[in-house]
Short mmCIF file of N, CA and C in Angstrom, two decimals:
data_model
loop_
_atom_site.label_atom_id
_atom_site.label_comp_id
_atom_site.label_asym_id
_atom_site.label_seq_id
_atom_site.Cartn_x
_atom_site.Cartn_y
_atom_site.Cartn_z
N MET A 61 7.82 19.72 -8.41
CA MET A 61 6.98 18.56 -8.15
C MET A 61 5.98 18.89 -7.07
N ALA A 62 4.93 18.11 -7.02
CA ALA A 62 3.83 18.34 -6.09
C ALA A 62 4.21 17.99 -4.65
N VAL A 63 3.61 18.69 -3.73
CA VAL A 63 3.68 18.36 -2.31
C VAL A 63 2.25 18.03 -1.89
N ARG A 64 2.06 16.85 -1.34
CA ARG A 64 0.73 16.39 -0.94
C ARG A 64 0.60 16.47 0.57
N GLN A 65 -0.62 16.66 1.02
CA GLN A 65 -0.85 16.66 2.46
C GLN A 65 -2.18 16.03 2.80
N SER A 66 -2.24 15.50 3.97
CA SER A 66 -3.47 14.98 4.57
C SER A 66 -3.41 15.37 6.02
N ASP A 67 -4.52 15.25 6.72
CA ASP A 67 -4.48 15.58 8.14
C ASP A 67 -5.32 14.61 8.95
N ALA A 68 -5.02 14.57 10.22
CA ALA A 68 -5.72 13.70 11.15
C ALA A 68 -5.88 14.42 12.48
N GLU A 69 -6.95 14.10 13.15
CA GLU A 69 -7.18 14.64 14.49
C GLU A 69 -7.63 13.49 15.38
N TRP A 70 -7.05 13.41 16.56
CA TRP A 70 -7.38 12.38 17.56
C TRP A 70 -7.89 13.07 18.80
N ARG A 71 -8.95 12.54 19.38
CA ARG A 71 -9.52 13.09 20.61
C ARG A 71 -9.63 11.99 21.66
N GLY A 72 -9.09 12.27 22.82
CA GLY A 72 -9.20 11.32 23.92
C GLY A 72 -7.98 10.44 24.05
N ASN A 73 -8.09 9.45 24.95
CA ASN A 73 -6.97 8.54 25.16
C ASN A 73 -6.93 7.48 24.06
N LEU A 74 -5.92 6.64 24.10
CA LEU A 74 -5.74 5.66 23.03
C LEU A 74 -6.90 4.68 22.94
N ALA A 75 -7.27 4.07 24.05
CA ALA A 75 -8.26 2.99 24.01
C ALA A 75 -9.68 3.46 23.76
N GLN A 76 -10.08 4.60 24.33
CA GLN A 76 -11.46 5.05 24.18
C GLN A 76 -11.62 6.24 23.22
N GLY A 77 -10.53 6.80 22.79
CA GLY A 77 -10.60 7.97 21.92
C GLY A 77 -11.00 7.61 20.50
N SER A 78 -11.08 8.64 19.68
CA SER A 78 -11.41 8.43 18.28
C SER A 78 -10.88 9.61 17.48
N GLY A 79 -10.84 9.42 16.18
CA GLY A 79 -10.32 10.49 15.35
C GLY A 79 -10.87 10.43 13.95
N THR A 80 -10.43 11.38 13.15
CA THR A 80 -10.76 11.42 11.74
C THR A 80 -9.49 11.69 10.94
N MET A 81 -9.46 11.12 9.75
CA MET A 81 -8.37 11.37 8.81
C MET A 81 -9.00 11.90 7.54
N ARG A 82 -8.32 12.87 6.93
CA ARG A 82 -8.85 13.48 5.72
C ARG A 82 -7.72 13.68 4.72
N LEU A 83 -7.98 13.26 3.49
CA LEU A 83 -7.02 13.51 2.42
C LEU A 83 -7.09 14.97 2.02
N GLY A 84 -5.96 15.54 1.70
CA GLY A 84 -5.90 16.94 1.32
C GLY A 84 -6.76 17.28 0.11
N SER A 85 -6.94 16.30 -0.78
CA SER A 85 -7.75 16.53 -1.98
C SER A 85 -9.24 16.54 -1.67
N GLY A 86 -9.61 16.03 -0.49
CA GLY A 86 -11.02 15.92 -0.15
C GLY A 86 -11.67 14.65 -0.67
N ALA A 87 -10.90 13.80 -1.35
CA ALA A 87 -11.45 12.58 -1.93
C ALA A 87 -11.86 11.56 -0.88
N PHE A 88 -11.32 11.67 0.33
CA PHE A 88 -11.65 10.72 1.39
C PHE A 88 -11.57 11.40 2.73
N GLU A 89 -12.53 11.10 3.58
CA GLU A 89 -12.48 11.46 4.99
C GLU A 89 -13.10 10.30 5.75
N GLY A 90 -12.42 9.84 6.78
CA GLY A 90 -12.93 8.69 7.52
C GLY A 90 -12.56 8.71 8.98
N ALA A 91 -13.39 8.04 9.74
CA ALA A 91 -13.17 7.91 11.18
C ALA A 91 -12.22 6.76 11.45
N TYR A 92 -11.44 6.91 12.53
CA TYR A 92 -10.59 5.80 12.98
C TYR A 92 -10.60 5.77 14.50
N SER A 93 -10.27 4.59 15.04
CA SER A 93 -10.34 4.38 16.48
C SER A 93 -9.41 3.23 16.85
N PHE A 94 -9.27 2.98 18.14
CA PHE A 94 -8.49 1.83 18.58
C PHE A 94 -9.03 0.55 17.96
N PRO A 95 -10.36 0.30 18.03
CA PRO A 95 -10.87 -0.93 17.42
C PRO A 95 -10.65 -1.01 15.91
N SER A 96 -10.71 0.11 15.18
CA SER A 96 -10.52 0.03 13.73
C SER A 96 -9.05 -0.17 13.37
N ARG A 97 -8.17 0.13 14.29
CA ARG A 97 -6.74 -0.04 14.01
C ARG A 97 -6.18 -1.35 14.54
N PHE A 98 -6.51 -1.71 15.75
CA PHE A 98 -5.89 -2.86 16.39
C PHE A 98 -6.80 -4.08 16.49
N GLU A 99 -8.05 -3.92 16.12
CA GLU A 99 -9.01 -5.03 16.14
C GLU A 99 -9.68 -5.05 14.77
N ASN A 100 -10.93 -5.41 14.70
CA ASN A 100 -11.65 -5.41 13.43
C ASN A 100 -12.84 -4.47 13.48
N GLY A 101 -12.68 -3.35 14.16
CA GLY A 101 -13.77 -2.39 14.30
C GLY A 101 -14.03 -1.60 13.03
N THR A 102 -15.15 -0.91 13.04
CA THR A 102 -15.57 -0.09 11.91
C THR A 102 -14.70 1.15 11.80
N GLY A 103 -14.38 1.52 10.59
CA GLY A 103 -13.58 2.71 10.35
C GLY A 103 -12.30 2.36 9.63
N THR A 104 -11.49 3.36 9.39
CA THR A 104 -10.23 3.16 8.68
C THR A 104 -9.07 3.14 9.67
N ASN A 105 -7.86 3.16 9.16
CA ASN A 105 -6.66 3.20 9.99
C ASN A 105 -5.48 3.60 9.12
N PRO A 106 -4.39 4.04 9.73
CA PRO A 106 -3.24 4.46 8.94
C PRO A 106 -2.69 3.35 8.03
N GLU A 107 -2.71 2.12 8.49
CA GLU A 107 -2.14 1.03 7.71
C GLU A 107 -2.95 0.77 6.44
N GLU A 108 -4.27 0.92 6.52
CA GLU A 108 -5.11 0.75 5.34
C GLU A 108 -4.79 1.83 4.30
N LEU A 109 -4.54 3.03 4.76
CA LEU A 109 -4.19 4.11 3.84
C LEU A 109 -2.80 3.90 3.24
N ILE A 110 -1.87 3.38 4.03
CA ILE A 110 -0.55 3.03 3.49
C ILE A 110 -0.70 1.94 2.44
N ALA A 111 -1.55 0.95 2.71
CA ALA A 111 -1.78 -0.13 1.74
C ALA A 111 -2.33 0.42 0.43
N ALA A 112 -3.28 1.32 0.51
CA ALA A 112 -3.84 1.92 -0.71
C ALA A 112 -2.77 2.71 -1.47
N ALA A 113 -1.97 3.47 -0.75
CA ALA A 113 -0.91 4.25 -1.39
C ALA A 113 0.10 3.33 -2.06
N HIS A 114 0.47 2.25 -1.39
CA HIS A 114 1.48 1.35 -1.95
C HIS A 114 0.94 0.60 -3.16
N ALA A 115 -0.30 0.11 -3.08
CA ALA A 115 -0.90 -0.59 -4.21
C ALA A 115 -0.99 0.33 -5.42
N GLY A 116 -1.41 1.56 -5.21
CA GLY A 116 -1.53 2.51 -6.30
C GLY A 116 -0.19 2.88 -6.90
N CYS A 117 0.78 3.13 -6.07
CA CYS A 117 2.11 3.52 -6.53
C CYS A 117 2.76 2.38 -7.31
N PHE A 118 2.71 1.17 -6.76
CA PHE A 118 3.31 0.02 -7.43
C PHE A 118 2.65 -0.22 -8.79
N SER A 119 1.32 -0.15 -8.85
CA SER A 119 0.61 -0.37 -10.12
C SER A 119 1.04 0.64 -11.18
N MET A 120 1.17 1.89 -10.78
CA MET A 120 1.60 2.93 -11.72
C MET A 120 3.05 2.72 -12.15
N ALA A 121 3.92 2.38 -11.20
CA ALA A 121 5.33 2.16 -11.52
C ALA A 121 5.50 0.97 -12.46
N LEU A 122 4.76 -0.09 -12.21
CA LEU A 122 4.84 -1.26 -13.09
C LEU A 122 4.34 -0.91 -14.48
N SER A 123 3.23 -0.21 -14.56
CA SER A 123 2.70 0.21 -15.86
C SER A 123 3.70 1.08 -16.61
N ALA A 124 4.34 2.00 -15.90
CA ALA A 124 5.33 2.88 -16.53
C ALA A 124 6.53 2.08 -17.07
N GLY A 125 7.05 1.18 -16.25
CA GLY A 125 8.19 0.37 -16.67
C GLY A 125 7.85 -0.53 -17.84
N LEU A 126 6.69 -1.15 -17.79
CA LEU A 126 6.27 -2.01 -18.89
C LEU A 126 6.11 -1.22 -20.18
N SER A 127 5.46 -0.07 -20.09
CA SER A 127 5.25 0.76 -21.27
C SER A 127 6.58 1.22 -21.87
N LYS A 128 7.51 1.61 -21.01
CA LYS A 128 8.83 2.05 -21.47
C LYS A 128 9.57 0.92 -22.19
N ALA A 129 9.31 -0.32 -21.74
CA ALA A 129 9.95 -1.49 -22.36
C ALA A 129 9.17 -2.00 -23.57
N GLY A 130 8.10 -1.27 -23.97
CA GLY A 130 7.34 -1.65 -25.16
C GLY A 130 6.21 -2.62 -24.91
N HIS A 131 5.77 -2.76 -23.66
CA HIS A 131 4.69 -3.69 -23.30
C HIS A 131 3.59 -2.94 -22.56
N THR A 132 2.73 -2.26 -23.29
CA THR A 132 1.67 -1.49 -22.64
C THR A 132 0.65 -2.43 -22.01
N PRO A 133 0.44 -2.33 -20.71
CA PRO A 133 -0.50 -3.24 -20.05
C PRO A 133 -1.96 -2.87 -20.33
N THR A 134 -2.79 -3.89 -20.38
CA THR A 134 -4.23 -3.68 -20.45
C THR A 134 -4.75 -3.35 -19.05
N ARG A 135 -4.18 -4.06 -18.05
CA ARG A 135 -4.66 -3.90 -16.67
C ARG A 135 -3.57 -4.35 -15.72
N VAL A 136 -3.40 -3.59 -14.64
CA VAL A 136 -2.52 -3.97 -13.53
C VAL A 136 -3.34 -3.80 -12.27
N HIS A 137 -3.59 -4.88 -11.56
CA HIS A 137 -4.36 -4.83 -10.31
C HIS A 137 -3.47 -5.30 -9.17
N THR A 138 -3.34 -4.46 -8.14
CA THR A 138 -2.47 -4.79 -7.01
C THR A 138 -3.23 -4.65 -5.71
N THR A 139 -3.04 -5.62 -4.85
CA THR A 139 -3.53 -5.57 -3.47
C THR A 139 -2.31 -5.50 -2.57
N ALA A 140 -2.32 -4.60 -1.60
CA ALA A 140 -1.24 -4.51 -0.62
C ALA A 140 -1.81 -4.87 0.75
N ARG A 141 -1.11 -5.73 1.47
CA ARG A 141 -1.50 -6.12 2.82
C ARG A 141 -0.42 -5.64 3.77
N VAL A 142 -0.79 -4.71 4.64
CA VAL A 142 0.16 -4.12 5.59
C VAL A 142 -0.03 -4.82 6.94
N HIS A 143 1.06 -5.38 7.46
CA HIS A 143 1.02 -6.10 8.73
C HIS A 143 1.45 -5.16 9.86
N LEU A 144 0.58 -4.96 10.82
CA LEU A 144 0.88 -4.20 12.04
C LEU A 144 0.99 -5.20 13.17
N ASP A 145 2.17 -5.26 13.78
CA ASP A 145 2.42 -6.26 14.83
C ASP A 145 2.97 -5.61 16.08
N LYS A 146 2.82 -6.29 17.19
CA LYS A 146 3.40 -5.88 18.45
C LYS A 146 4.92 -5.95 18.31
N ALA A 147 5.59 -4.90 18.76
CA ALA A 147 7.05 -4.85 18.70
C ALA A 147 7.56 -4.18 19.96
N GLY A 148 8.11 -4.98 20.87
CA GLY A 148 8.56 -4.43 22.14
C GLY A 148 7.39 -3.85 22.91
N ASP A 149 7.53 -2.61 23.36
CA ASP A 149 6.46 -1.95 24.11
C ASP A 149 5.44 -1.27 23.20
N GLY A 150 5.64 -1.33 21.90
CA GLY A 150 4.74 -0.65 20.97
C GLY A 150 4.36 -1.54 19.80
N PHE A 151 4.17 -0.91 18.67
CA PHE A 151 3.76 -1.61 17.46
C PHE A 151 4.64 -1.18 16.30
N ALA A 152 4.68 -2.01 15.27
CA ALA A 152 5.47 -1.68 14.08
C ALA A 152 4.81 -2.29 12.86
N ILE A 153 4.98 -1.63 11.73
CA ILE A 153 4.61 -2.22 10.45
C ILE A 153 5.78 -3.12 10.09
N THR A 154 5.53 -4.42 10.13
CA THR A 154 6.61 -5.39 9.98
C THR A 154 6.74 -5.96 8.57
N LYS A 155 5.68 -5.87 7.79
CA LYS A 155 5.71 -6.50 6.48
C LYS A 155 4.61 -5.91 5.61
N ILE A 156 4.91 -5.81 4.31
CA ILE A 156 3.89 -5.44 3.33
C ILE A 156 3.96 -6.48 2.22
N GLU A 157 2.83 -7.09 1.94
CA GLU A 157 2.73 -8.07 0.87
C GLU A 157 2.03 -7.42 -0.32
N LEU A 158 2.71 -7.38 -1.44
CA LEU A 158 2.10 -6.90 -2.68
C LEU A 158 1.68 -8.12 -3.49
N ASP A 159 0.43 -8.13 -3.93
CA ASP A 159 -0.11 -9.21 -4.75
C ASP A 159 -0.64 -8.56 -6.03
N CYS A 160 -0.04 -8.90 -7.14
CA CYS A 160 -0.35 -8.22 -8.41
C CYS A 160 -0.75 -9.22 -9.48
N GLU A 161 -1.80 -8.87 -10.19
CA GLU A 161 -2.21 -9.62 -11.38
C GLU A 161 -2.28 -8.62 -12.52
N ALA A 162 -1.69 -8.97 -13.66
CA ALA A 162 -1.64 -8.04 -14.78
C ALA A 162 -1.98 -8.72 -16.09
N GLU A 163 -2.61 -7.96 -16.95
CA GLU A 163 -2.89 -8.39 -18.32
C GLU A 163 -2.01 -7.54 -19.23
N ILE A 164 -1.07 -8.20 -19.91
CA ILE A 164 -0.13 -7.50 -20.77
C ILE A 164 0.02 -8.32 -22.06
N PRO A 165 -0.52 -7.81 -23.16
CA PRO A 165 -0.43 -8.56 -24.41
C PRO A 165 1.03 -8.75 -24.85
N GLY A 166 1.36 -9.99 -25.26
CA GLY A 166 2.64 -10.26 -25.89
C GLY A 166 3.87 -10.27 -25.00
N ILE A 167 3.72 -10.34 -23.69
CA ILE A 167 4.89 -10.35 -22.81
C ILE A 167 5.15 -11.76 -22.32
N ASP A 168 6.41 -12.10 -22.13
CA ASP A 168 6.74 -13.41 -21.56
C ASP A 168 6.87 -13.27 -20.04
N ALA A 169 6.74 -14.38 -19.35
CA ALA A 169 6.73 -14.39 -17.88
C ALA A 169 8.01 -13.82 -17.28
N GLU A 170 9.16 -14.14 -17.87
CA GLU A 170 10.43 -13.67 -17.33
C GLU A 170 10.54 -12.15 -17.39
N THR A 171 10.18 -11.57 -18.52
CA THR A 171 10.22 -10.11 -18.67
C THR A 171 9.25 -9.46 -17.69
N PHE A 172 8.06 -10.04 -17.57
CA PHE A 172 7.08 -9.50 -16.63
C PHE A 172 7.63 -9.52 -15.20
N CYS A 173 8.20 -10.63 -14.78
CA CYS A 173 8.73 -10.73 -13.42
C CYS A 173 9.85 -9.73 -13.18
N GLN A 174 10.71 -9.51 -14.16
CA GLN A 174 11.78 -8.52 -14.02
C GLN A 174 11.19 -7.12 -13.85
N GLN A 175 10.19 -6.81 -14.65
CA GLN A 175 9.55 -5.49 -14.55
C GLN A 175 8.85 -5.32 -13.19
N ALA A 176 8.19 -6.37 -12.72
CA ALA A 176 7.48 -6.31 -11.44
C ALA A 176 8.46 -6.11 -10.29
N GLU A 177 9.57 -6.82 -10.31
CA GLU A 177 10.58 -6.65 -9.26
C GLU A 177 11.17 -5.24 -9.29
N GLY A 178 11.39 -4.73 -10.49
CA GLY A 178 11.89 -3.36 -10.62
C GLY A 178 10.91 -2.34 -10.06
N ALA A 179 9.63 -2.54 -10.31
CA ALA A 179 8.61 -1.63 -9.78
C ALA A 179 8.55 -1.72 -8.25
N LYS A 180 8.66 -2.92 -7.72
CA LYS A 180 8.66 -3.09 -6.26
C LYS A 180 9.81 -2.33 -5.63
N LYS A 181 10.97 -2.42 -6.24
CA LYS A 181 12.16 -1.77 -5.70
C LYS A 181 12.14 -0.26 -5.88
N ASN A 182 11.58 0.21 -6.98
CA ASN A 182 11.74 1.61 -7.34
C ASN A 182 10.51 2.51 -7.23
N CYS A 183 9.34 1.96 -6.90
CA CYS A 183 8.20 2.88 -6.76
C CYS A 183 8.45 3.77 -5.54
N PRO A 184 8.06 5.03 -5.59
CA PRO A 184 8.36 5.96 -4.49
C PRO A 184 7.87 5.50 -3.11
N VAL A 185 6.73 4.82 -3.06
CA VAL A 185 6.24 4.37 -1.75
C VAL A 185 7.13 3.24 -1.22
N SER A 186 7.54 2.31 -2.07
CA SER A 186 8.48 1.27 -1.63
C SER A 186 9.76 1.89 -1.11
N LYS A 187 10.27 2.90 -1.82
CA LYS A 187 11.49 3.57 -1.37
C LYS A 187 11.29 4.22 -0.01
N ALA A 188 10.12 4.80 0.23
CA ALA A 188 9.84 5.45 1.51
C ALA A 188 9.74 4.43 2.64
N LEU A 189 9.42 3.20 2.30
CA LEU A 189 9.20 2.15 3.31
C LEU A 189 10.35 1.14 3.34
N THR A 190 11.55 1.56 3.03
CA THR A 190 12.68 0.62 2.92
C THR A 190 13.00 -0.11 4.22
N GLY A 191 12.58 0.38 5.35
CA GLY A 191 12.83 -0.32 6.61
C GLY A 191 11.86 -1.45 6.87
N THR A 192 10.94 -1.68 5.95
CA THR A 192 9.91 -2.71 6.10
C THR A 192 10.12 -3.79 5.05
N GLU A 193 9.95 -5.04 5.46
CA GLU A 193 10.02 -6.15 4.50
C GLU A 193 8.86 -6.02 3.50
N ILE A 194 9.18 -6.03 2.21
CA ILE A 194 8.16 -5.97 1.18
C ILE A 194 8.30 -7.21 0.31
N THR A 195 7.22 -7.97 0.21
CA THR A 195 7.23 -9.17 -0.64
C THR A 195 6.33 -8.91 -1.84
N LEU A 196 6.52 -9.70 -2.89
CA LEU A 196 5.76 -9.54 -4.10
C LEU A 196 5.37 -10.89 -4.67
N ASN A 197 4.09 -11.02 -4.97
CA ASN A 197 3.56 -12.15 -5.74
C ASN A 197 2.96 -11.54 -6.99
N ALA A 198 3.61 -11.70 -8.12
CA ALA A 198 3.15 -11.11 -9.37
C ALA A 198 2.90 -12.21 -10.38
N ARG A 199 1.77 -12.10 -11.07
CA ARG A 199 1.41 -13.11 -12.06
C ARG A 199 0.67 -12.47 -13.22
N LEU A 200 0.78 -13.11 -14.35
CA LEU A 200 0.03 -12.69 -15.53
C LEU A 200 -1.35 -13.32 -15.51
N ALA A 201 -2.34 -12.57 -15.93
CA ALA A 201 -3.71 -13.08 -15.98
C ALA A 201 -3.89 -13.92 -17.23
#
């Protein structure tokens, strides 16, 4: 199986420093800073990248499960919201909200919800983040 890598470099102290993050594939490189992570400043942040990874992984896992059960989806769209909160003397990712809308011909709501819950539980990113509360709002379009 594949091994993926990305890298990041930070220069300076926490409040005034800045850095860059780069995906190993070269598909993305972006600047990050204290304001882009803890405020609403310009640039990316680790939590945004975790959100993208989780949304992508969940969408693929749901599509795979649905297809295996005989319900090939037309579209699965997922938004992940990663909550970074103050925790003691530091910070923690306290919650991830998955919001999914899917178009699946011929599926009933109960089967869809079972498949969505299975994908939430079993996608590799969800498994990697088991110490974090993960919620799911899944609906058919």
